[in-house]
PDB file of C-alpha atoms in Angstrom:
ATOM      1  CA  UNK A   1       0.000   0.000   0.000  1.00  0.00           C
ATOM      2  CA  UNK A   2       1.676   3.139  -1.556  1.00  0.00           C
ATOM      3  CA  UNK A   3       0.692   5.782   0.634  1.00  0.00           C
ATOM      4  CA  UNK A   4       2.887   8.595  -0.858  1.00  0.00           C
ATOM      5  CA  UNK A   5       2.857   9.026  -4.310  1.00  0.00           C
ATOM      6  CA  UNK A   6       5.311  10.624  -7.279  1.00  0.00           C
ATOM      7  CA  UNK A   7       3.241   9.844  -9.840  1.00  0.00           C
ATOM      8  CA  UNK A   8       5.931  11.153 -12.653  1.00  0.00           C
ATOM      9  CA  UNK A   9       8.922   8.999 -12.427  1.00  0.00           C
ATOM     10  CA  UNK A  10      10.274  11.999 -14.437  1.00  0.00           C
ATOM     11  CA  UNK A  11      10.764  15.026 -15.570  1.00  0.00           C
ATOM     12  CA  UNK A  12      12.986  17.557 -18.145  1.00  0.00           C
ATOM     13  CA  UNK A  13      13.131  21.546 -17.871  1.00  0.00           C
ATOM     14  CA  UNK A  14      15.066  24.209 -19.319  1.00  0.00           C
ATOM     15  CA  UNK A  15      17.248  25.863 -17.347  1.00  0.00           C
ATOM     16  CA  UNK A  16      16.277  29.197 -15.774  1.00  0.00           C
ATOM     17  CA  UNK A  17      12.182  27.780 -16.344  1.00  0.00           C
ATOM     18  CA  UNK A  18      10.399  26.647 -13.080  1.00  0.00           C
ATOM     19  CA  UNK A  19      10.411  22.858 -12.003  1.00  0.00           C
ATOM     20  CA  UNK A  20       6.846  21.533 -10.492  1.00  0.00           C
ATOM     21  CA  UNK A  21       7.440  18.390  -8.945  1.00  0.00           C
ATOM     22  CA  UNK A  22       4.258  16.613  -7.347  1.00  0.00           C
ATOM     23  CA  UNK A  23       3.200  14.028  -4.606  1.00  0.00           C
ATOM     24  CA  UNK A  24      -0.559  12.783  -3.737  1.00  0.00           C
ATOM     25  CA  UNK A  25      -0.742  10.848  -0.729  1.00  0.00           C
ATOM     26  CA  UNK A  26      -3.544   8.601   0.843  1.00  0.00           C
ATOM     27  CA  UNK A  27      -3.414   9.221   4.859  1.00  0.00           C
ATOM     28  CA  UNK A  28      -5.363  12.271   5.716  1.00  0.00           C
ATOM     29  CA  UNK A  29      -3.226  11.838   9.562  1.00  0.00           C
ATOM     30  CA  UNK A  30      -0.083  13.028   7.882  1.00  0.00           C
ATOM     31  CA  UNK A  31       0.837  16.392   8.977  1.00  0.00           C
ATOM     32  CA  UNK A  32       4.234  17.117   7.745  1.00  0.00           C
ATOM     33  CA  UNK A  33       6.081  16.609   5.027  1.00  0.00           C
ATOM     34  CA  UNK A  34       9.654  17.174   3.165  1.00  0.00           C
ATOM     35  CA  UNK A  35      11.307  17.346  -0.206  1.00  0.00           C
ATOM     36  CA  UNK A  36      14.730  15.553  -0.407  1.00  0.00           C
ATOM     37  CA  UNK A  37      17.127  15.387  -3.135  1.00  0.00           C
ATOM     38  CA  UNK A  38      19.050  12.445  -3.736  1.00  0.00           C
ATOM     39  CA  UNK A  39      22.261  12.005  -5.618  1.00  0.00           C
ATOM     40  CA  UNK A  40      22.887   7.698  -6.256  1.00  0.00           C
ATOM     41  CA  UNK A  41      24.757   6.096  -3.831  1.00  0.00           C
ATOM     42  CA  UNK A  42      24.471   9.051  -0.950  1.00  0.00           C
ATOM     43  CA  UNK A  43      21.986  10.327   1.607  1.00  0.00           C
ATOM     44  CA  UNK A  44      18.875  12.175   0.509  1.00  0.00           C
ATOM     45  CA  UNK A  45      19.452  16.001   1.437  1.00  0.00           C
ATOM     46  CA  UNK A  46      16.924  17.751   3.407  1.00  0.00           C
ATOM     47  CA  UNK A  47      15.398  20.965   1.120  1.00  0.00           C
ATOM     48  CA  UNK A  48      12.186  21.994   2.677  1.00  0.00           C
ATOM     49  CA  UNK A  49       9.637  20.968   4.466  1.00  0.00           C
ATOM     50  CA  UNK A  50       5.463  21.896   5.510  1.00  0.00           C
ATOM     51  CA  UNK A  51       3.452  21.579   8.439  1.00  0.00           C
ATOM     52  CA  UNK A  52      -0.624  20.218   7.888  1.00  0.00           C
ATOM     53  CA  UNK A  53      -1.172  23.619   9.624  1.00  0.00           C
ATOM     54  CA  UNK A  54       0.307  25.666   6.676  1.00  0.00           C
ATOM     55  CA  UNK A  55      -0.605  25.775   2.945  1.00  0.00           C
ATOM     56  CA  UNK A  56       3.159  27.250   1.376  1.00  0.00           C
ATOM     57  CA  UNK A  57       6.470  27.103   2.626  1.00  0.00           C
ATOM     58  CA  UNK A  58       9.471  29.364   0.924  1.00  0.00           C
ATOM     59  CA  UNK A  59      12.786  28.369   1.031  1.00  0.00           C
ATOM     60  CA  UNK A  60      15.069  31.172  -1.811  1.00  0.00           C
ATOM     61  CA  UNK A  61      14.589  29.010  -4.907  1.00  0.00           C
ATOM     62  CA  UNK A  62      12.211  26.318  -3.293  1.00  0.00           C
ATOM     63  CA  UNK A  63       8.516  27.044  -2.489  1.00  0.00           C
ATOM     64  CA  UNK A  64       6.252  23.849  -1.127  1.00  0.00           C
ATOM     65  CA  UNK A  65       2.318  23.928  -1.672  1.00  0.00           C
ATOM     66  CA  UNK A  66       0.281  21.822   0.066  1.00  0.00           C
ATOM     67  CA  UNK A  67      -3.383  21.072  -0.649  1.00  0.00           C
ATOM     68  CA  UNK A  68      -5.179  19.164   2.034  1.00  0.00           C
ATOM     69  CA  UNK A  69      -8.165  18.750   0.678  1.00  0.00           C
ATOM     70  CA  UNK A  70      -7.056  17.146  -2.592  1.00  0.00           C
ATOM     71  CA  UNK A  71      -4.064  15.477  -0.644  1.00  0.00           C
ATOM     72  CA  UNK A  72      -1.309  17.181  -2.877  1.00  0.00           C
ATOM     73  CA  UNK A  73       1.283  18.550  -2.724  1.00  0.00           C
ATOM     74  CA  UNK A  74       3.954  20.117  -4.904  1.00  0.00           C
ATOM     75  CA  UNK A  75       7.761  21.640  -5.245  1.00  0.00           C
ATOM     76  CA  UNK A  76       8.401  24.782  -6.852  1.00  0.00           C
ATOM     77  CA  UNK A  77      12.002  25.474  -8.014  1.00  0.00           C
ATOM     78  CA  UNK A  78      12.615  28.600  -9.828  1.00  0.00           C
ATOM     79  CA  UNK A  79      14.944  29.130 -11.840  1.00  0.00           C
ATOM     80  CA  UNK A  80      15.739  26.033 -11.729  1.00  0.00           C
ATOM     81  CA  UNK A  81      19.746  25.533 -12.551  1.00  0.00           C
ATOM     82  CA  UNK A  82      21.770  22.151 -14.142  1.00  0.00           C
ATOM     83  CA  UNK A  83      22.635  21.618 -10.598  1.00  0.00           C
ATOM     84  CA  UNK A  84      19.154  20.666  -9.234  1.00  0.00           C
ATOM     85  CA  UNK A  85      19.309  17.487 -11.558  1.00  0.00           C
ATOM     86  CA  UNK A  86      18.823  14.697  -9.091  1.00  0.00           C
ATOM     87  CA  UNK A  87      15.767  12.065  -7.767  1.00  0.00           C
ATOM     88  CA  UNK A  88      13.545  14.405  -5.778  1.00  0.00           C
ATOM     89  CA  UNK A  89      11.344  12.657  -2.989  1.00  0.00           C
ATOM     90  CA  UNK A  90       8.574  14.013  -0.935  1.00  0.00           C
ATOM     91  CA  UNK A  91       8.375  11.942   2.041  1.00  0.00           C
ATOM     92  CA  UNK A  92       5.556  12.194   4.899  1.00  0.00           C
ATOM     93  CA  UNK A  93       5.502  11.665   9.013  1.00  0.00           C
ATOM     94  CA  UNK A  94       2.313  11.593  11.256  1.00  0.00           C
ATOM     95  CA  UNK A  95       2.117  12.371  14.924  1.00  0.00           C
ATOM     96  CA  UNK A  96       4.831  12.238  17.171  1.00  0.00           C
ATOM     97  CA  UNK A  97       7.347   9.864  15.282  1.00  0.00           C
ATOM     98  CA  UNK A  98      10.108  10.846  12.885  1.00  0.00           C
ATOM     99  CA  UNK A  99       8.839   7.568  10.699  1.00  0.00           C
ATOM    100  CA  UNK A 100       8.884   8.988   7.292  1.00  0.00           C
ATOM    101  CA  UNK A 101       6.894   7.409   4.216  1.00  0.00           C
ATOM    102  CA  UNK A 102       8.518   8.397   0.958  1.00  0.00           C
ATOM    103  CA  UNK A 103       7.430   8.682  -2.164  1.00  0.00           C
ATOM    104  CA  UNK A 104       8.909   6.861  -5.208  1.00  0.00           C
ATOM    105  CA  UNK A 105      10.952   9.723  -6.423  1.00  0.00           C
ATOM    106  CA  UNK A 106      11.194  11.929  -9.446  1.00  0.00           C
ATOM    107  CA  UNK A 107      14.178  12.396 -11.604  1.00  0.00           C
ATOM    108  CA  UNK A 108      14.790  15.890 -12.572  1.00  0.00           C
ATOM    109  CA  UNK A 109      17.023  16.762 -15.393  1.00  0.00           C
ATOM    110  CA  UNK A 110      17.326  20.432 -16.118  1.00  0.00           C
ATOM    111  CA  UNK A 111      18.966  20.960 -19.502  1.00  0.00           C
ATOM    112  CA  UNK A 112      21.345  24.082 -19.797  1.00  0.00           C
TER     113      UNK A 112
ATOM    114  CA  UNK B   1      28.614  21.150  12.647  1.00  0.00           C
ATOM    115  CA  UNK B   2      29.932  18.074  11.695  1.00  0.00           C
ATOM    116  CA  UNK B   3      26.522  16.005   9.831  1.00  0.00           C
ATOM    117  CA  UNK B   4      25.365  12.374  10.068  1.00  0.00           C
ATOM    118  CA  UNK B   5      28.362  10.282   9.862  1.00  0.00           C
ATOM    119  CA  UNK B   6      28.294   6.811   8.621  1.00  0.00           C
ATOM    120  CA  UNK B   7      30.590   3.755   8.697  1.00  0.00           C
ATOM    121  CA  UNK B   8      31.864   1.695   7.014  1.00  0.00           C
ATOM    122  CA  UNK B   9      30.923   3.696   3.819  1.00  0.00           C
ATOM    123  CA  UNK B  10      31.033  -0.290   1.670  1.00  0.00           C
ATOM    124  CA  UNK B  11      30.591  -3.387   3.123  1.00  0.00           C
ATOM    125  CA  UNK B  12      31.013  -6.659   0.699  1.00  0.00           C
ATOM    126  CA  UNK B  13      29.305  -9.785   3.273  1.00  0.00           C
ATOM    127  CA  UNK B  14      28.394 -13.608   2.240  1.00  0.00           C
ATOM    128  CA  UNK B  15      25.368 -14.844   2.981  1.00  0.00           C
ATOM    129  CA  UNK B  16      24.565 -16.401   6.352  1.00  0.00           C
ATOM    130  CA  UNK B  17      27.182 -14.179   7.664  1.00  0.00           C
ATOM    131  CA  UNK B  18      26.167 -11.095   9.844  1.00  0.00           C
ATOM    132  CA  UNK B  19      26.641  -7.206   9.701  1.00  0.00           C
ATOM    133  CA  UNK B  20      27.146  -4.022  12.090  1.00  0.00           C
ATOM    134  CA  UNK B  21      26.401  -0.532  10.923  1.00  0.00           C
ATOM    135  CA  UNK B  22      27.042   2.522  12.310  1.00  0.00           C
ATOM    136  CA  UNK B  23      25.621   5.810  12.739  1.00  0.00           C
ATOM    137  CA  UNK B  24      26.793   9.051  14.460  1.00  0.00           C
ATOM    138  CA  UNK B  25      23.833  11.780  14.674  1.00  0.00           C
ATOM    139  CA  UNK B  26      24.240  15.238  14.690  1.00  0.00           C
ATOM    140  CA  UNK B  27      25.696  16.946  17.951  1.00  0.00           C
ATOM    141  CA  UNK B  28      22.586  17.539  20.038  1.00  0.00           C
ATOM    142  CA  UNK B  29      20.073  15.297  18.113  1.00  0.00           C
ATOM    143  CA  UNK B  30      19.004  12.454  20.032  1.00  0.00           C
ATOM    144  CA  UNK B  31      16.563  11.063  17.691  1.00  0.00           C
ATOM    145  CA  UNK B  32      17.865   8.509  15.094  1.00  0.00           C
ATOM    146  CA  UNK B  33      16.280   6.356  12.341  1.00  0.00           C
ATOM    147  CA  UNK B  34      17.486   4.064   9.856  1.00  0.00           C
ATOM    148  CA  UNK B  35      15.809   3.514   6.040  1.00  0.00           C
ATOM    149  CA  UNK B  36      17.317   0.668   3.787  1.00  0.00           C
ATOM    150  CA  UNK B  37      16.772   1.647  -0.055  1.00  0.00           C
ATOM    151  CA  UNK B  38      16.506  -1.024  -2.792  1.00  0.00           C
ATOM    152  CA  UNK B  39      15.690  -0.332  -6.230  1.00  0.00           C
ATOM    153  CA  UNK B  40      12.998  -2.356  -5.979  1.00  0.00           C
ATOM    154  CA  UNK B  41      10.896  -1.196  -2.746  1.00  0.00           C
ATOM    155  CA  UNK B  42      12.227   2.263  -2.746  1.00  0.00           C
ATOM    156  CA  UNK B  43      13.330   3.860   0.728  1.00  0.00           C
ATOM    157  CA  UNK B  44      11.501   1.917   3.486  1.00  0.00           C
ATOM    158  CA  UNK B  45      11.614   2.680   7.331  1.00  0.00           C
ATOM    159  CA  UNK B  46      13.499   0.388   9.680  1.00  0.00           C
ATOM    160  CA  UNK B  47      13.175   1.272  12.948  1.00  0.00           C
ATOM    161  CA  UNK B  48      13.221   4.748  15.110  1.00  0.00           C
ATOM    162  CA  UNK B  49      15.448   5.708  18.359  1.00  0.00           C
ATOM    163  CA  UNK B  50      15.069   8.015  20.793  1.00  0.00           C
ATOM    164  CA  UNK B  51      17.494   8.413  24.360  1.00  0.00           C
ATOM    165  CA  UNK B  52      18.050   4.830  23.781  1.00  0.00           C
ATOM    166  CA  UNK B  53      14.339   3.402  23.184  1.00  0.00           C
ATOM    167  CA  UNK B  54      13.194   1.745  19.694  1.00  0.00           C
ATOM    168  CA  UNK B  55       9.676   4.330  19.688  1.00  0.00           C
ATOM    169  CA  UNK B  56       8.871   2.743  16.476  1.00  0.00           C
ATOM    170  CA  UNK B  57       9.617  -0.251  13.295  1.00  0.00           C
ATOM    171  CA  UNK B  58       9.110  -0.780   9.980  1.00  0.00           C
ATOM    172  CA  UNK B  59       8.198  -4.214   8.525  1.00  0.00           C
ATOM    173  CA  UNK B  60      11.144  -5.755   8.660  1.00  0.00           C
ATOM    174  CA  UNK B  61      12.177  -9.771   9.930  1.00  0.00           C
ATOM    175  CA  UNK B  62      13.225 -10.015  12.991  1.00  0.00           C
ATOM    176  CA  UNK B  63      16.972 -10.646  11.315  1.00  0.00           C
ATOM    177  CA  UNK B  64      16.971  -6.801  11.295  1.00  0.00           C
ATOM    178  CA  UNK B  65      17.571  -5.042  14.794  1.00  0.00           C
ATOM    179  CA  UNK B  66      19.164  -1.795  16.230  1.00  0.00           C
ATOM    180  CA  UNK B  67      20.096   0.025  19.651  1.00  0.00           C
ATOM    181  CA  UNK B  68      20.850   3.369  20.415  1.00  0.00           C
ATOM    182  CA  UNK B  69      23.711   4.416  23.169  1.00  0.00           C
ATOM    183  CA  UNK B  70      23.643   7.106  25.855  1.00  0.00           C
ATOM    184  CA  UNK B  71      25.531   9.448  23.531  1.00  0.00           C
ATOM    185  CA  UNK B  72      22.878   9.016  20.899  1.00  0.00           C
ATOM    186  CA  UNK B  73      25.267   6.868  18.322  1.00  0.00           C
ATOM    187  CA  UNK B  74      22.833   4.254  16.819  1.00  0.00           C
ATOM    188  CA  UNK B  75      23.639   0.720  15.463  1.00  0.00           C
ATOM    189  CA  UNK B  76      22.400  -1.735  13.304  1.00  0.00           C
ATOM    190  CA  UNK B  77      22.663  -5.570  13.221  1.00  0.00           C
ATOM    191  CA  UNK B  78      21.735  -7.676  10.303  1.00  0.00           C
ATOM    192  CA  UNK B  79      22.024 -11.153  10.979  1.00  0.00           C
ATOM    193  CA  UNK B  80      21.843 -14.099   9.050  1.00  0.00           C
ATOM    194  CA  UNK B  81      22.318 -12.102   5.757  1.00  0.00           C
ATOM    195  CA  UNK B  82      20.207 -12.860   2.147  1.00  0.00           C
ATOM    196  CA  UNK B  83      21.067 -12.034  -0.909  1.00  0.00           C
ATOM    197  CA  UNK B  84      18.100  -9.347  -0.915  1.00  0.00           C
ATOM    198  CA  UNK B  85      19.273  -7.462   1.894  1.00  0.00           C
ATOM    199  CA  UNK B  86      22.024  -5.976  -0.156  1.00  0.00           C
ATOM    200  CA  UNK B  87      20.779  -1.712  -0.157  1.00  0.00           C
ATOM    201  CA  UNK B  88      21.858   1.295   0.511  1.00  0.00           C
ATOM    202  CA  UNK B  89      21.288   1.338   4.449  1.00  0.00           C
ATOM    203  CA  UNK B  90      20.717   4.966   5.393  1.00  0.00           C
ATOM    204  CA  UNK B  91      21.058   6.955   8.987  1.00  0.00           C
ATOM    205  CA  UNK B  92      19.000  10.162   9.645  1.00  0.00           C
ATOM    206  CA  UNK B  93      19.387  12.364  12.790  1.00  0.00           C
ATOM    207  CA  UNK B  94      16.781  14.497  14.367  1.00  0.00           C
ATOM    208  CA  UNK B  95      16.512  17.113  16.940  1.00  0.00           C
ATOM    209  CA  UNK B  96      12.722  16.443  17.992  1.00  0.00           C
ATOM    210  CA  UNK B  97      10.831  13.356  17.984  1.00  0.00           C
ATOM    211  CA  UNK B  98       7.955  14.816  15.628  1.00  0.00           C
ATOM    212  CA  UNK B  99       7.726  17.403  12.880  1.00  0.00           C
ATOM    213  CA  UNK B 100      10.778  18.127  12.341  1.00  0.00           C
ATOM    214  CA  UNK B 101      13.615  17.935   9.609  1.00  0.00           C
ATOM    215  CA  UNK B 102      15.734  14.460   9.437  1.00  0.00           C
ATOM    216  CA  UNK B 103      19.025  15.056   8.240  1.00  0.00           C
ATOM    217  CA  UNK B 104      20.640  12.015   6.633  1.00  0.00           C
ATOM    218  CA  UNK B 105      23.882  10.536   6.476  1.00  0.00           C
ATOM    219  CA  UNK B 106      25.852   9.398   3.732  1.00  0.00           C
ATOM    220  CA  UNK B 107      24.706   5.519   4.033  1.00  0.00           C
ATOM    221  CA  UNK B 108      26.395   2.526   4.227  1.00  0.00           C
ATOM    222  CA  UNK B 109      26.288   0.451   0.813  1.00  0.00           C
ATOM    223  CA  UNK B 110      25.904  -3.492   1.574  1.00  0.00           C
ATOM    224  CA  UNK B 111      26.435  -6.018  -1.218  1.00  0.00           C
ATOM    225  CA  UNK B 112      25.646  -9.479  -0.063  1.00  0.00           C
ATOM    226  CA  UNK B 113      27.189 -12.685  -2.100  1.00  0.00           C
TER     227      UNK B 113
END
């Protein structure tokens, strides 16, 4: 049972345009959740993250929405630079654990 | 600040053989959890510490098992190794025990022959 989804296992931009990278999930008791970027063969790195309580989180290049209602939410990164190519997950806790649920991942390539 | 520190960075085991990994958290974080990725299932949850107590587990065989010590490093045993358990075996450090960021090491990669 998938309960965080990336839906687009990925995804091309030109550099300088915006990146949109999604995630749905299924558990309405989820109340945070993060973006990581992942490199092969190392640790996912933290970007930015969202409280249930919030709908948009800014971070300089990185902006997270998150729609309750439809259980969405997305990653914003403008401009978006040959640098940010990497698997992006969303990943998603509940209550008072640091268990995260991830999300399949998207690979971003931005193209100079 | 130093990050989430690892070891051994590779590991090369044969099967039926067992495994220690090792995590060092971030100064001041006391909450630790470990993920194994596989290209196949993605990055699952193994198990959550927290001033030494397991608060939560993934779905993993009882082969799989961890402890955390008084100055928050965290360890993990695999015993009786399978083939399938070869991953990426990742650490993450936290300062809270809820809604909060989780800062990952740079994992230990575990081939298994």
């Amino acid at each position: 049972d998938q309960q965080v989804k990336q839906n687009s296992p990925s995804l091309s931009v030109q550099e300088g345009r915006i990146s949109i990278l999604n995630c749905d999930y299924t558990n309405s008791m989820f109340d945070y959740f993060l973006w990581y970027k992942k490199y092969p063969a190392e640790g996912p790195t933290f970007l930015i993250s969202i409280s249930s309580i919030k709908d948009k989180n800014e971070d300089g290049r990185f902006t997270v929405f998150l729609n309750k209602s439809a259980k969405h939410l997305s990653l914003h990164i403008v401009p978006s630079q040959p640098g940010d190519s990497a698997v992006y997950f969303c990943a998603a806790s509940r209550g008072a654990t640091n268990k995260l649920i991830f999300g399949t991942g998207t690979l971003l390539a931005v193209q100079p | 600040k130093a990050g989430v520190t690892q070891t051994p960075r590779y590991l090369i085991k044969t099967r039926g053989q067992q495994v220690t990994l090792s995590c060092s958290p971030i100064s001041g974080h006391r909450s630790v959890s470990w993920y194994q990725q596989t290209p196949g299932q993605g990055l699952q949850f193994l198990f959550e510490y927290f001033s030494e107590t397991q608060r939560n587990k993934g779905n993993f065989p009882g082969r799989f098992s961890g402890r955390q010590f008084s100055n928050s490093r965290s360890e993990m045993n695999v015993s009786t190794l399978e083939l399938g358990d070869s991953a990426l075996y990742l650490c993450a450090s936290s300062y809270r025990t809820q809604n909060t960021e989780a800062f990952f090491g740079q994992g230990t990669r575990l081939t298994v022959v």
